[in-house]
mmCIF file of C-alpha atoms and ligand atoms in Angstrom:
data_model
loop_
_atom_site.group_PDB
_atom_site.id
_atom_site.type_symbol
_atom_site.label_atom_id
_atom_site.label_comp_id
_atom_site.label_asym_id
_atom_site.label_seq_id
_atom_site.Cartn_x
_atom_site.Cartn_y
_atom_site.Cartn_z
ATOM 1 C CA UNK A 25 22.890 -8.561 18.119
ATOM 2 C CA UNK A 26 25.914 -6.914 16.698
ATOM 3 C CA UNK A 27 29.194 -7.567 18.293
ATOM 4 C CA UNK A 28 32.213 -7.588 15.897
ATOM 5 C CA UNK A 29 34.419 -4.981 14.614
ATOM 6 C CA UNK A 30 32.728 -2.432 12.165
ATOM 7 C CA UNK A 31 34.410 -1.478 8.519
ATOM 8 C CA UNK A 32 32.371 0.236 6.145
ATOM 9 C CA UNK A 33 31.133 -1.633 3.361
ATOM 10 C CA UNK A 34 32.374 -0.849 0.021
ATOM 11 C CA UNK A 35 29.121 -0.472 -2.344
ATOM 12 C CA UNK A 36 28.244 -0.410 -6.246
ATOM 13 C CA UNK A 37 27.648 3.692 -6.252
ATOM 14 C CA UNK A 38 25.545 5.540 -8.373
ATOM 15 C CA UNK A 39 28.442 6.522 -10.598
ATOM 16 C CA UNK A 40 29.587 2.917 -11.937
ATOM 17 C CA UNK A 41 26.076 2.019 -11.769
ATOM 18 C CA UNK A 42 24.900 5.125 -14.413
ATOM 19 C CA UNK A 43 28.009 4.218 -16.573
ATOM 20 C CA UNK A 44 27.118 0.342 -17.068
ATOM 21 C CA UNK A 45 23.440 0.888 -17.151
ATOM 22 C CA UNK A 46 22.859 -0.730 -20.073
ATOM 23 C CA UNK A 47 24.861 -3.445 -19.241
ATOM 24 C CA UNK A 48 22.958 -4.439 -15.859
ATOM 25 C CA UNK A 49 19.633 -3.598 -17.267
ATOM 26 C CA UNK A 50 20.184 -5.933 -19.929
ATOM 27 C CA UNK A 51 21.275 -8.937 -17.920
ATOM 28 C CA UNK A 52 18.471 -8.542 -15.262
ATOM 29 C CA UNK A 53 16.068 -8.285 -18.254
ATOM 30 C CA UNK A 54 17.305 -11.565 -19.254
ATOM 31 C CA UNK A 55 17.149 -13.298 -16.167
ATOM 32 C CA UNK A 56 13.859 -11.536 -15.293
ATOM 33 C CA UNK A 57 12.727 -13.254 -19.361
ATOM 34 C CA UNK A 58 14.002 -16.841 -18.263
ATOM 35 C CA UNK A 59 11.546 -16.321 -15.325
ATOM 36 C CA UNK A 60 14.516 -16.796 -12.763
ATOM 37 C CA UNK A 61 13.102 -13.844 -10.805
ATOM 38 C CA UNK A 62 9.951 -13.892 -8.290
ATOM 39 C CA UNK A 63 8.422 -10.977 -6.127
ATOM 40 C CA UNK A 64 7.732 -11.096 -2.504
ATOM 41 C CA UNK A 65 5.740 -8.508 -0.917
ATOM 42 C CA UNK A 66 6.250 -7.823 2.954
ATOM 43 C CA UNK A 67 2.861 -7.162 3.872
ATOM 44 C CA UNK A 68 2.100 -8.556 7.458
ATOM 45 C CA UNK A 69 3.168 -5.808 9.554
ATOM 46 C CA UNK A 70 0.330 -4.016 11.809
ATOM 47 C CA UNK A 71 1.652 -0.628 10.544
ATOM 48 C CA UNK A 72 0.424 0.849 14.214
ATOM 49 C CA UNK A 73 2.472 3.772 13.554
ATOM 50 C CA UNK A 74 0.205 5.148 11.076
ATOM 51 C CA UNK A 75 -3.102 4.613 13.219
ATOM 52 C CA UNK A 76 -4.918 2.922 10.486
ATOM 53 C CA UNK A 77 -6.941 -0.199 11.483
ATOM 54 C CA UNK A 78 -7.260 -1.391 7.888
ATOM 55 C CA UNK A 79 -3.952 -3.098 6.534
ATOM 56 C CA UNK A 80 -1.287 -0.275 5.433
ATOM 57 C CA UNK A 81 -1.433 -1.411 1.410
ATOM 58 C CA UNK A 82 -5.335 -0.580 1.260
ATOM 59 C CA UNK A 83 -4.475 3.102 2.777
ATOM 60 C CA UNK A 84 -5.359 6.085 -0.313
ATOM 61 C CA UNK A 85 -2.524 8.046 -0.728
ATOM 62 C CA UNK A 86 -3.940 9.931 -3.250
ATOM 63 C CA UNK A 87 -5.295 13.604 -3.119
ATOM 64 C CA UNK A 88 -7.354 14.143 -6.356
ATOM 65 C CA UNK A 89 -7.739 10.780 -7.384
ATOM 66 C CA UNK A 90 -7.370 7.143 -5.372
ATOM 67 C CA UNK A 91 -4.364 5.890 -5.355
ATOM 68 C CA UNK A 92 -3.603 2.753 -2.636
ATOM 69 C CA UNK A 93 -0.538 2.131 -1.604
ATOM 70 C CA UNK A 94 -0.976 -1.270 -3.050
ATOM 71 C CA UNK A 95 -1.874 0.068 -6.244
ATOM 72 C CA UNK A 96 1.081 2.681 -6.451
ATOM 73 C CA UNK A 97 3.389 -0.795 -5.712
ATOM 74 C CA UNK A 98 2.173 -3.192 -8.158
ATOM 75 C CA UNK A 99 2.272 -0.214 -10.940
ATOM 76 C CA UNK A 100 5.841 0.313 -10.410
ATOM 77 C CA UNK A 101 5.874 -3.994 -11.030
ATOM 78 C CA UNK A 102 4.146 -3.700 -13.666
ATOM 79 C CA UNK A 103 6.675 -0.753 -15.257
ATOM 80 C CA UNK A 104 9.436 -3.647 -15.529
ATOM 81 C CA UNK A 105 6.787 -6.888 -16.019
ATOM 82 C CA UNK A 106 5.903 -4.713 -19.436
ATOM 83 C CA UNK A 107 9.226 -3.819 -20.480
ATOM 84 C CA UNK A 108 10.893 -7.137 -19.897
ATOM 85 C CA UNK A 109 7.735 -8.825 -21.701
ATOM 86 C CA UNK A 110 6.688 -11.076 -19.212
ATOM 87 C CA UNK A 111 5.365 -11.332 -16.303
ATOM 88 C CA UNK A 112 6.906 -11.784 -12.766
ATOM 89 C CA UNK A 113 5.196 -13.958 -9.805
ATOM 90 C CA UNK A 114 4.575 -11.989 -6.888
ATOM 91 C CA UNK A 115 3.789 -13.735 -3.709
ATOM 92 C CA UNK A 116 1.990 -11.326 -0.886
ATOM 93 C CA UNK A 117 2.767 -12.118 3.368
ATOM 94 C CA UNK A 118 0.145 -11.381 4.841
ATOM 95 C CA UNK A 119 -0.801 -11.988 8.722
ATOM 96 C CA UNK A 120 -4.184 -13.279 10.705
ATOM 97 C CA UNK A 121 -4.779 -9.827 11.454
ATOM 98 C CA UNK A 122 -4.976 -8.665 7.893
ATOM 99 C CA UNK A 123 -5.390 -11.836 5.676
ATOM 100 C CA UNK A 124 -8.772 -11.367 4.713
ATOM 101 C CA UNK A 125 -8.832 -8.067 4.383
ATOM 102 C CA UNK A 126 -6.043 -8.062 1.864
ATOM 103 C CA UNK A 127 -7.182 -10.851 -0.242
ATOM 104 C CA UNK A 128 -10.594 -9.263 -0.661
ATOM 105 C CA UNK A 129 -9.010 -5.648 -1.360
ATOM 106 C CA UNK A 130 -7.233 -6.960 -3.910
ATOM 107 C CA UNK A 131 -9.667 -9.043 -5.427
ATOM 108 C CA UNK A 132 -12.363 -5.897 -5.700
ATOM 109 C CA UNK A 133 -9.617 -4.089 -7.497
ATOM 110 C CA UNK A 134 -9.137 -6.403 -10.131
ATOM 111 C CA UNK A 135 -5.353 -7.100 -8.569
ATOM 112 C CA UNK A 136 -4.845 -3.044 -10.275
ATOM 113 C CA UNK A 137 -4.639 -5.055 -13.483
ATOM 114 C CA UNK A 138 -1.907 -7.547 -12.477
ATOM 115 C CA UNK A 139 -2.517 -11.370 -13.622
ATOM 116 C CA UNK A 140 -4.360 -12.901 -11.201
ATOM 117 C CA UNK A 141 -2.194 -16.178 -11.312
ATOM 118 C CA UNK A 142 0.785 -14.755 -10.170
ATOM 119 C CA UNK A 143 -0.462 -13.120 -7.458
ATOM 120 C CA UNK A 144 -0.004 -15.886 -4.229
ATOM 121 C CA UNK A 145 -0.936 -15.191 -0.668
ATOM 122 C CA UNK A 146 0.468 -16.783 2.621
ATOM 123 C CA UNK A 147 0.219 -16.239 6.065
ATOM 124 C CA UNK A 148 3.191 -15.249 8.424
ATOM 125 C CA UNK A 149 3.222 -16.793 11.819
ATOM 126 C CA UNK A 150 2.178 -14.824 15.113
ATOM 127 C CA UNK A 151 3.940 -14.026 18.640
ATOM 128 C CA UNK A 152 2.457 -13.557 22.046
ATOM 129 C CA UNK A 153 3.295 -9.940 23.185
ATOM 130 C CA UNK A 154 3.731 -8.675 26.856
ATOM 131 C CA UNK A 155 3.489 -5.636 28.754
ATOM 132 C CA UNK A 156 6.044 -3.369 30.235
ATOM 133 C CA UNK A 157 7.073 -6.023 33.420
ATOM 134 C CA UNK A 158 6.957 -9.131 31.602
ATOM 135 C CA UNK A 159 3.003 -9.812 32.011
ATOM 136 C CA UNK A 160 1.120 -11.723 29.283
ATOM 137 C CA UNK A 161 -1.671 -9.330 27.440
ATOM 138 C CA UNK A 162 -4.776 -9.943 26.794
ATOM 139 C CA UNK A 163 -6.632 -8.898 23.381
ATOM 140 C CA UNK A 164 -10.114 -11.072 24.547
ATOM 141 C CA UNK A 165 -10.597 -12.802 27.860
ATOM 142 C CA UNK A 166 -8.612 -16.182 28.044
ATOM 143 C CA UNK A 167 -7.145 -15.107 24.327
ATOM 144 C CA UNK A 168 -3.145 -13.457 24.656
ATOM 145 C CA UNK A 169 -2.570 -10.290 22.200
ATOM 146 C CA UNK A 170 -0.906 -12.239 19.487
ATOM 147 C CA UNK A 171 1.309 -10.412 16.519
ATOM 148 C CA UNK A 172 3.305 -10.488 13.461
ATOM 149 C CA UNK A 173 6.312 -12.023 14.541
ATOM 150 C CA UNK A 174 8.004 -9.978 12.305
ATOM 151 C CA UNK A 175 9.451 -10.073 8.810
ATOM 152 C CA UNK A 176 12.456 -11.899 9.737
ATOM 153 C CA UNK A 177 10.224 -15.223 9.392
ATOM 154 C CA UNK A 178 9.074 -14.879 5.726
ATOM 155 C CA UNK A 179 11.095 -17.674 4.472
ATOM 156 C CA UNK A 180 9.909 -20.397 6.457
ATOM 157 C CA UNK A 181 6.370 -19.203 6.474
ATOM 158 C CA UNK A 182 6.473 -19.000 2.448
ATOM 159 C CA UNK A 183 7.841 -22.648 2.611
ATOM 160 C CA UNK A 184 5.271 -24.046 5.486
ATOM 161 C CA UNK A 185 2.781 -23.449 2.499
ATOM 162 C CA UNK A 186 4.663 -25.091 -0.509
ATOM 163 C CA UNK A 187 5.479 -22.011 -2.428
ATOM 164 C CA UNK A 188 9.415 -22.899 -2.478
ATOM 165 C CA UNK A 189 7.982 -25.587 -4.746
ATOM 166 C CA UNK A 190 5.781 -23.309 -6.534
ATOM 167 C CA UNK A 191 9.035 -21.092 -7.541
ATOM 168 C CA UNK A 192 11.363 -23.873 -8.073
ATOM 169 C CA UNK A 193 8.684 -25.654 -10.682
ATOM 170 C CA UNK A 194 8.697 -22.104 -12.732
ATOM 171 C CA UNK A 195 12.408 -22.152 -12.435
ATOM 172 C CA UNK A 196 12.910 -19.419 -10.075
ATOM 173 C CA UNK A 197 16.553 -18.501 -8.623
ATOM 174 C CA UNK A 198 16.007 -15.453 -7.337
ATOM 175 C CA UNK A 199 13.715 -13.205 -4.906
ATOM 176 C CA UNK A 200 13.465 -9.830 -4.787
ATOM 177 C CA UNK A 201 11.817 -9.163 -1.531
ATOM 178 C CA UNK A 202 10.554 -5.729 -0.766
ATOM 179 C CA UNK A 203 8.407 -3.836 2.061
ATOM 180 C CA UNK A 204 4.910 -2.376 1.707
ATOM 181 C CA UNK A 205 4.935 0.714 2.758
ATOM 182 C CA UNK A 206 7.640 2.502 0.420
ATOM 183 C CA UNK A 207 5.512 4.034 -2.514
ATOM 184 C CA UNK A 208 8.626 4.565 -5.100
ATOM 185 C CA UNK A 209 9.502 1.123 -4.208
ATOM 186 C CA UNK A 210 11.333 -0.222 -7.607
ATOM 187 C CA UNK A 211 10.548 -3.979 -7.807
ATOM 188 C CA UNK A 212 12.676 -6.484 -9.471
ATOM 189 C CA UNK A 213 14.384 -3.866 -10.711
ATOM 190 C CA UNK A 214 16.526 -5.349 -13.699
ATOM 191 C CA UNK A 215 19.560 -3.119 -13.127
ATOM 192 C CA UNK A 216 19.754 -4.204 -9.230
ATOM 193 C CA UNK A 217 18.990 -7.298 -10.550
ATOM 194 C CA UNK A 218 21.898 -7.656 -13.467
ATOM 195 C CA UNK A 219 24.792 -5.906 -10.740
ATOM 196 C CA UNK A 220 24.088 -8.570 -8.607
ATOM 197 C CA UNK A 221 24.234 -11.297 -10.800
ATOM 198 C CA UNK A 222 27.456 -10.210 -12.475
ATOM 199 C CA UNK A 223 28.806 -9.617 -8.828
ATOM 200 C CA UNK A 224 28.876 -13.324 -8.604
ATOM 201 C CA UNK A 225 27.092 -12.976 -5.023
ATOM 202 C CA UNK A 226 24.232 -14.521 -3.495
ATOM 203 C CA UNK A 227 22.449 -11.397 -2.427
ATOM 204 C CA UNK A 228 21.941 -7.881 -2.597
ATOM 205 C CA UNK A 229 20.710 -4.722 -0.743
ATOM 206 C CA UNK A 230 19.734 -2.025 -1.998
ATOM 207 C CA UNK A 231 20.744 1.430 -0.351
ATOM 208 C CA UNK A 232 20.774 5.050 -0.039
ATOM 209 C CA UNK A 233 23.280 7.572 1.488
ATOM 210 C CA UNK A 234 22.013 8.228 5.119
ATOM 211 C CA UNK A 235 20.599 11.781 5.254
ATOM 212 C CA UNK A 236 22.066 12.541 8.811
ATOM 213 C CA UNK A 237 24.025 10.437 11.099
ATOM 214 C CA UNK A 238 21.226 9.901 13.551
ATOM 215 C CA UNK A 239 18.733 8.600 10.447
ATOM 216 C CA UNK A 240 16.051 6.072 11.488
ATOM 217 C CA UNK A 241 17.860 3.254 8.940
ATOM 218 C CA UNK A 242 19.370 -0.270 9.314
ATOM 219 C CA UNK A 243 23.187 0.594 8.210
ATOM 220 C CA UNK A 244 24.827 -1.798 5.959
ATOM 221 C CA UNK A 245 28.171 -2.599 7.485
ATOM 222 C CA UNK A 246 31.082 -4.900 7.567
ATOM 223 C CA UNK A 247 31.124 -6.816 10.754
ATOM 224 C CA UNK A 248 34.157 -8.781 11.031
ATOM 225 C CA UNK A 249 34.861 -8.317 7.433
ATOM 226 C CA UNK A 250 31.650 -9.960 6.474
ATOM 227 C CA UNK A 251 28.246 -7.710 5.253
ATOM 228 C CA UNK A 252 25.809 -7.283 8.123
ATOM 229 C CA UNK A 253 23.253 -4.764 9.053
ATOM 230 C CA UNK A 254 23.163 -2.784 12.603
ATOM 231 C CA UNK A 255 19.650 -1.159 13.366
ATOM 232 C CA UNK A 256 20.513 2.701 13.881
ATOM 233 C CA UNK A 257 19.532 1.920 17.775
ATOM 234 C CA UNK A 258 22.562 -0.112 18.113
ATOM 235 C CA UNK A 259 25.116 1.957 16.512
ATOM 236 C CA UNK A 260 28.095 4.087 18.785
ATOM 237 C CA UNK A 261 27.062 7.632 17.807
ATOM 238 C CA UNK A 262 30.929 8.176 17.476
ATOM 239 C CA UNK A 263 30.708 5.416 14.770
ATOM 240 C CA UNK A 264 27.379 7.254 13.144
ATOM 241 C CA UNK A 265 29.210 10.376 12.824
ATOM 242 C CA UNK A 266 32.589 9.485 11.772
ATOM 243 C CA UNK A 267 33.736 11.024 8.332
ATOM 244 C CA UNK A 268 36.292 9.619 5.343
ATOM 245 C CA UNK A 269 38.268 12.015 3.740
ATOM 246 C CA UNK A 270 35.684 13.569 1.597
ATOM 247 C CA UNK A 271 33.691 14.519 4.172
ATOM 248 C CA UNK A 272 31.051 12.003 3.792
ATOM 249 C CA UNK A 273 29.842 9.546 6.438
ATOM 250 C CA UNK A 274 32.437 7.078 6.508
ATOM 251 C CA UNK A 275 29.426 4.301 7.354
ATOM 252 C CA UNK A 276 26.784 5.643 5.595
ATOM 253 C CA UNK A 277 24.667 3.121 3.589
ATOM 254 C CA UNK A 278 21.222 2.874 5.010
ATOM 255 C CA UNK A 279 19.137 -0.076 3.926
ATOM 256 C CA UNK A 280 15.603 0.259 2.316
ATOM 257 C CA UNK A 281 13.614 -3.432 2.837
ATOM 258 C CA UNK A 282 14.522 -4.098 -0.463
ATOM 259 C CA UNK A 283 16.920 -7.146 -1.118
ATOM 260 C CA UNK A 284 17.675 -9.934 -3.770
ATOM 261 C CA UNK A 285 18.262 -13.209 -2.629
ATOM 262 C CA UNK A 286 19.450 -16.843 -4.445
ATOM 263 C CA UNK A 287 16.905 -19.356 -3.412
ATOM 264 C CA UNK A 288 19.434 -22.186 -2.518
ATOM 265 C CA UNK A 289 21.353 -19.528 -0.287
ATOM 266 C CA UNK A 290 17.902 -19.181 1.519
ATOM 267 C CA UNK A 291 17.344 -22.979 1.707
ATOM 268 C CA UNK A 292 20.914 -23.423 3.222
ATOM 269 C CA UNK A 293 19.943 -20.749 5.826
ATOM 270 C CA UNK A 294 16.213 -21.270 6.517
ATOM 271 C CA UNK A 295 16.754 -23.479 10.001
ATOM 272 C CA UNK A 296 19.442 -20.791 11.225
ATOM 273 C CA UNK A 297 17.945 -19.581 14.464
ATOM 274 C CA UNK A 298 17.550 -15.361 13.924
ATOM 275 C CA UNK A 299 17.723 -13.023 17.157
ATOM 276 C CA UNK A 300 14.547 -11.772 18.364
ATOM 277 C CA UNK A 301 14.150 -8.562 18.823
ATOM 278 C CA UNK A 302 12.035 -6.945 21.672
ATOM 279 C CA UNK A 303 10.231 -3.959 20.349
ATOM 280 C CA UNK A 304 7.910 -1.442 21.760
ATOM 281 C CA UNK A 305 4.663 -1.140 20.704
ATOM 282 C CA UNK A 306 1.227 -0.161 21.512
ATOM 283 C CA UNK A 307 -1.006 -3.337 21.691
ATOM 284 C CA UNK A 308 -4.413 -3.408 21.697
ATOM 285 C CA UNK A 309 -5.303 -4.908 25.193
ATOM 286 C CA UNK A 310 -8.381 -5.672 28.000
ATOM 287 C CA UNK A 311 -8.249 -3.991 31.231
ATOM 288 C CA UNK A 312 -9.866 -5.130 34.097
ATOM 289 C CA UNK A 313 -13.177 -4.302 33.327
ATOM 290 C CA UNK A 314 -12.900 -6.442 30.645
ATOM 291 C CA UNK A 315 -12.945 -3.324 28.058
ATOM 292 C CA UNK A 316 -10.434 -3.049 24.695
ATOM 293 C CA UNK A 317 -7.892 -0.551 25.200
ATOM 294 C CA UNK A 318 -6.201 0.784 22.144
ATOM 295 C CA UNK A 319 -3.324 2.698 23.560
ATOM 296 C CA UNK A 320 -2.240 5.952 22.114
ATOM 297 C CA UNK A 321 1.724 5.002 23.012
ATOM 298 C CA UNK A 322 3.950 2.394 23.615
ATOM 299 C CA UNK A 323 2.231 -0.247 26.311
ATOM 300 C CA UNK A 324 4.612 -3.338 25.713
ATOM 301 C CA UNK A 325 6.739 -5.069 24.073
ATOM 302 C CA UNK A 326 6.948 -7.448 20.886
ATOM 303 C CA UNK A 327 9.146 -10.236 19.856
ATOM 304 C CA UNK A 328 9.972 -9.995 16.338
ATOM 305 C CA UNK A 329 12.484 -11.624 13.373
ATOM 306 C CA UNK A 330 13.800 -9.245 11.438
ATOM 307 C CA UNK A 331 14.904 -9.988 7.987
ATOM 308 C CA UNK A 332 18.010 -7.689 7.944
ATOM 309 C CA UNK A 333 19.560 -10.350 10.283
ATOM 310 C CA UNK A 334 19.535 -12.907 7.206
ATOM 311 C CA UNK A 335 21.754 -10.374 5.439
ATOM 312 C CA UNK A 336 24.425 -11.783 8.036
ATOM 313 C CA UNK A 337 23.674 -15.402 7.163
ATOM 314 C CA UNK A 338 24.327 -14.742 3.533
ATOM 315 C CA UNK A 339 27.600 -15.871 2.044
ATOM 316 C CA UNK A 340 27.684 -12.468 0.756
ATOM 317 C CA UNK A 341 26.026 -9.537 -0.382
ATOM 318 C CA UNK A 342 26.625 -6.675 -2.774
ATOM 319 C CA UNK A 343 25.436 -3.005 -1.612
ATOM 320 C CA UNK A 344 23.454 -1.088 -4.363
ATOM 321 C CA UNK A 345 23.209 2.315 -4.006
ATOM 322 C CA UNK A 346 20.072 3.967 -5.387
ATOM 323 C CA UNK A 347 18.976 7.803 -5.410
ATOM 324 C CA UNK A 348 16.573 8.031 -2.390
ATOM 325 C CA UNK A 349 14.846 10.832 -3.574
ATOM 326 C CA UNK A 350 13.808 8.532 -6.470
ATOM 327 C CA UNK A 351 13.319 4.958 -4.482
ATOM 328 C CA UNK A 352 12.809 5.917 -1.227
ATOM 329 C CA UNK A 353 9.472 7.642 -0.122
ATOM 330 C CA UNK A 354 8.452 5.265 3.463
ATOM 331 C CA UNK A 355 5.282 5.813 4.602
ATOM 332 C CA UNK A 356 5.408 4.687 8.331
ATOM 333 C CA UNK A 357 3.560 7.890 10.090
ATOM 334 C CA UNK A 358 0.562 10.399 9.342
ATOM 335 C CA UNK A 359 3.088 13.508 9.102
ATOM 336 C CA UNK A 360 6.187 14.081 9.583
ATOM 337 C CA UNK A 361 9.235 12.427 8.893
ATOM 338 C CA UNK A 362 8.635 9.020 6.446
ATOM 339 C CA UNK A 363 5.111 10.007 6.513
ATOM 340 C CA UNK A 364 1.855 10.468 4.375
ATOM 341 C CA UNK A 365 2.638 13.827 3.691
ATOM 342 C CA UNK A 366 6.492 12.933 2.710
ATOM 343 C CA UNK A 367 5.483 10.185 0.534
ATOM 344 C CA UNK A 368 2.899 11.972 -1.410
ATOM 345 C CA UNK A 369 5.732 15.196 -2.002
ATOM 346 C CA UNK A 370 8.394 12.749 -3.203
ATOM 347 C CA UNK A 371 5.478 11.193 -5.450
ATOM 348 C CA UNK A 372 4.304 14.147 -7.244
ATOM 349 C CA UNK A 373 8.270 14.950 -7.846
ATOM 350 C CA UNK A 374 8.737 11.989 -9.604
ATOM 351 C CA UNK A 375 5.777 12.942 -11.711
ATOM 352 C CA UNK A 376 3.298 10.063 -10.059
ATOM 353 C CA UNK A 377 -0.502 11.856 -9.910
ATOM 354 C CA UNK A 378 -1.814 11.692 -6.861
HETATM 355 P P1 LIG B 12 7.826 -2.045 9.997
HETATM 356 O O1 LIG B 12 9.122 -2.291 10.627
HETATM 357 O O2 LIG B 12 7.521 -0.662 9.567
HETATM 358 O O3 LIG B 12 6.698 -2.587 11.006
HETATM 359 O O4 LIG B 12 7.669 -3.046 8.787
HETATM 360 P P2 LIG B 12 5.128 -2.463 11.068
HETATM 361 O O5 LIG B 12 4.785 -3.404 12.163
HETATM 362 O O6 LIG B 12 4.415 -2.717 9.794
HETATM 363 O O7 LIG B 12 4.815 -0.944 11.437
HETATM 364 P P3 LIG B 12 4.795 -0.204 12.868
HETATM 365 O O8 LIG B 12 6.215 -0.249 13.369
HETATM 366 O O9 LIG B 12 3.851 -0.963 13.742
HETATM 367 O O10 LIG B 12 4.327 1.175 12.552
HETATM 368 C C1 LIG B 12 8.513 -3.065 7.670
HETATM 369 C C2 LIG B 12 7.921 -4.030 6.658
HETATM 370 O O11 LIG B 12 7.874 -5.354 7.198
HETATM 371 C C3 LIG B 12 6.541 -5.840 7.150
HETATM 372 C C4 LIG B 12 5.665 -4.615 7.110
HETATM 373 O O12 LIG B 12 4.385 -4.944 6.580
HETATM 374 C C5 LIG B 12 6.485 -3.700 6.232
HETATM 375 O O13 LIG B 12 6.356 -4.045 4.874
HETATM 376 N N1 LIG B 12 6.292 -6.665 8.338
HETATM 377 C C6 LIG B 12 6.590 -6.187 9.585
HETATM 378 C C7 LIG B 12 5.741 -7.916 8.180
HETATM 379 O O14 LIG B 12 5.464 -8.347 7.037
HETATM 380 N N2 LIG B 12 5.518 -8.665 9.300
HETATM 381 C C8 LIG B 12 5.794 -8.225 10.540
HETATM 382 O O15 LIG B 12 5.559 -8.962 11.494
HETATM 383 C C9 LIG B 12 6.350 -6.964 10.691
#
């Protein structure tokens, strides 16, 4: 949990950014050329907020044709795999829940054309959940609900397999890692790539320019003079709806799930205890009778890492602002806000058939 005192966090805008394009592009092409560069996908969450049993990358978000959300993601790799020439490993979290069903959607859809040898699955690890007062739930008799234990946890899981030695052998340095459900999701994108580089920092976030101060986003901050990332839940609304003297929101860089990290910064933090977070969510459960309940809201809580607390841990970090009308199209409900329906508009305006 946040505690410090709260500056905002100067950020590489969209300005500088347009006028040394070429520059950035350039040296994350490079980089992304020497192989330096790996992919992870985020890809273990249960997505419950969308009501779709199947995992959230096999959902169709197309309307005249198919169009998975996987599918939309790995296109947008493969935009910068075929214009750097080469082509980037991507490793895919997955959970128990939706493991197998993952690995075989991918595999009956020919991996949407990507090289099948850089495409890596592993398993996150799972966390009993609880209801309300504290009790243990049940998914089968004698069997606790288990979940995700969030994304925070990637890292470790990723090495409990080996594939830290898997990247290091192709001479990875960095990782872009990025979440599943955003369909304009850019991935290893060379000019985020190149700014951070040249920044001479260890990391970098990507962000967009909250819409309204009460936005559903992780803000990138200073704490103490150091980058760190309060969930919107956490922050003073005072704070949220403070203004510089432009009239913008003086703290207003939301963060996307989409960051670059140097591997040895990650090694040096892997054993670093993260906080967990207790989140509400509707668990599947057993009543009395023995039946399966799937609630319709909110029945309990889970315990979950969350990967914007490694931001903290970083030595530092540069903020990356992006256009979110171009990057940013979360698809977290059915309609409504960050939703089916909002992805699929901000898709067909940046020219993607659906
Ligand atoms: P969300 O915070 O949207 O969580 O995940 P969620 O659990 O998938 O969805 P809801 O809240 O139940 O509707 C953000 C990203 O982190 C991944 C998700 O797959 C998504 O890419 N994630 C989340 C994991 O990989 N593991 C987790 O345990 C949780």
């Amino acid at each position: 949990m946040n505690k410090g005192i709260y500056d905002p966090i100067p950020a590489m805008e969209l300005k500088e950014i347009s006028e040394r394009y070429d520059e950035l592009e350039a040296e994350g092409l490079s980089a992304i050329r020497r192989g330096e560069v790996a992919a992870v996908l985020l890809a273990g969450g249960m997505g419950t907020r969308l009501g779709f049993d199947a995992p959230k990358g096999t959902f169709n978000i197309g309307q005249n044709r198919p169009l998975y959300i996987f599918e939309c993601l790995i296109n947008n790799l493969k935009e910068v795999t075929d214009k750097a020439g080469v082509s980037v490993p991507l490793y895919i979290m997955t959970s128990d829940k939706n493991d197998e069903a993952t690995r075989s959607f991918f595999d009956e859809h020919d991996y949407f054309g990507y090289p099948r040898s850089d495409i890596k699955f592993f398993k996150q690890a799972m966390a009993e959940a609880v209801d309300f007062e504290g009790n243990v739930l049940y998914e089968a008799p004698g069997k606790p609900a288990t979940s995700p234990n969030g994304n925070g946890g990637w890292f470790h899981s990723l090495k409990e397999v080996g594939y830290d030695k898997d990247m290091r052998q192709r001479g990875v340095k960095w990782i872009n890692i990025f979440a599943v459900d955003n369909v304009l999701q850019r991935i290893c994108d060379p000019v985020f790539i190149g700014a951070t580089v040249l920044s001479g920092k260890v990391s970098g976030s990507k962000v967009v320019s909250k819409a309204a101060p009460d936005e559903r986003v992780g803000l990138l901050i200073l704490e103490d003079g150091h980058p760190s990332i309060v969930e919107y839940y956490e922050l003073p609304t005072e704070i949220a709806e403070e203004k510089d003297e432009d009239g913008r929101l003086k703290y207003r860089y939301g963060v996307i799930l989409n960051y670059l990290f140097e591997i040895n910064e990650l090694e040096r933090i892997v054993d670093t205890e993260l906080p967990l977070h207790k989140v509400e969510k509707k668990i599947p459960y057993i009543n009395e009778s023995g039946e399966l309940i799937h609630p319709e809201k909110p029945n309990g809580y889970k315990f979950e890492l969350l990967i914007l607390d490694m931001v903290r841990l970083m030595k530092d970090n540069l903020a990356f602002e992006v256009e979110r009308e171009r990057e940013f199209a979360p698809v977290k409900n059915l309609h409504g806000t960050d939703s089916v329906d909002s992805a699929r508009e901000l898709l067909v305006k940046n020219g993607v058939e659906i």
